[in-house]
């Protein structure tokens, strides 16, 4: 999978990143920076792409 591909992410994660990105853009952040920050936020929350193992998510 090429680096930067979003295929490993769930639809929910993609949707969430889109909302975060839109929020940054409203604040005047550039499209590239907004996208970068949005995915960084999703990664921080979920630990990156799809999880293997049980469907339960641990909340810390």
Coordinates of C-alpha atoms in Angstrom, one line a residue:
X1 CA 0.0 0.0 0.0
X2 CA 1.5 3.3 -1.0
X3 CA 2.4 5.7 1.9
X4 CA -0.3 8.2 2.4
X5 CA -3.1 6.0 1.1
X6 CA -6.2 6.2 3.2
X7 CA -7.5 2.8 2.2
X8 CA -6.7 1.2 5.6
X9 CA -9.1 3.6 7.3
X10 CA -12.7 2.9 8.1
X11 CA -15.5 5.0 6.6
X12 CA -16.1 6.4 10.0
X13 CA -12.4 7.5 10.3
X14 CA -12.5 9.1 6.8
X15 CA -15.7 11.0 7.7
X16 CA -14.2 12.1 11.0
X17 CA -11.1 13.4 9.3
X18 CA -13.2 15.3 6.8
X19 CA -15.1 17.0 9.6
X20 CA -11.8 17.9 11.4
X21 CA -10.3 19.2 8.1
X22 CA -13.3 21.4 7.4
X23 CA -13.1 22.8 10.9
X24 CA -9.4 23.8 10.4
X25 CA -10.2 25.3 7.0
X26 CA -12.9 27.5 8.6
X27 CA -10.2 28.8 10.9
X28 CA -8.1 29.8 7.9
X29 CA -5.7 26.8 7.9
X30 CA -4.5 25.9 4.3
X31 CA -6.0 22.8 2.7
X32 CA -2.8 20.8 3.0
X33 CA -2.2 21.7 6.6
X34 CA -5.9 21.1 7.5
X35 CA -5.7 17.6 6.0
X36 CA -2.4 16.8 7.6
X37 CA -3.7 17.9 11.1
X38 CA -7.0 16.0 10.6
X39 CA -5.3 12.7 9.8
X40 CA -2.9 13.2 12.6
X41 CA -5.8 13.7 15.0
X42 CA -7.6 10.5 13.7
X43 CA -4.3 8.6 14.1
X44 CA -3.8 9.9 17.6
X45 CA -7.4 8.9 18.6
X46 CA -7.4 5.5 16.9
X47 CA -3.8 4.5 16.6
X48 CA -3.8 4.5 12.8
X49 CA -5.7 2.3 10.2
X50 CA -8.0 -0.6 10.9
X51 CA -7.4 -2.5 14.1
X52 CA -7.1 -6.3 14.2
X53 CA -8.5 -8.3 17.1
X54 CA -11.8 -7.8 18.8
X55 CA -14.3 -5.2 17.7
X56 CA -14.1 -3.6 21.1
X57 CA -12.3 -0.3 21.3
X58 CA -10.3 0.4 24.4
X59 CA -10.8 3.8 25.8
X60 CA -7.9 5.1 27.8

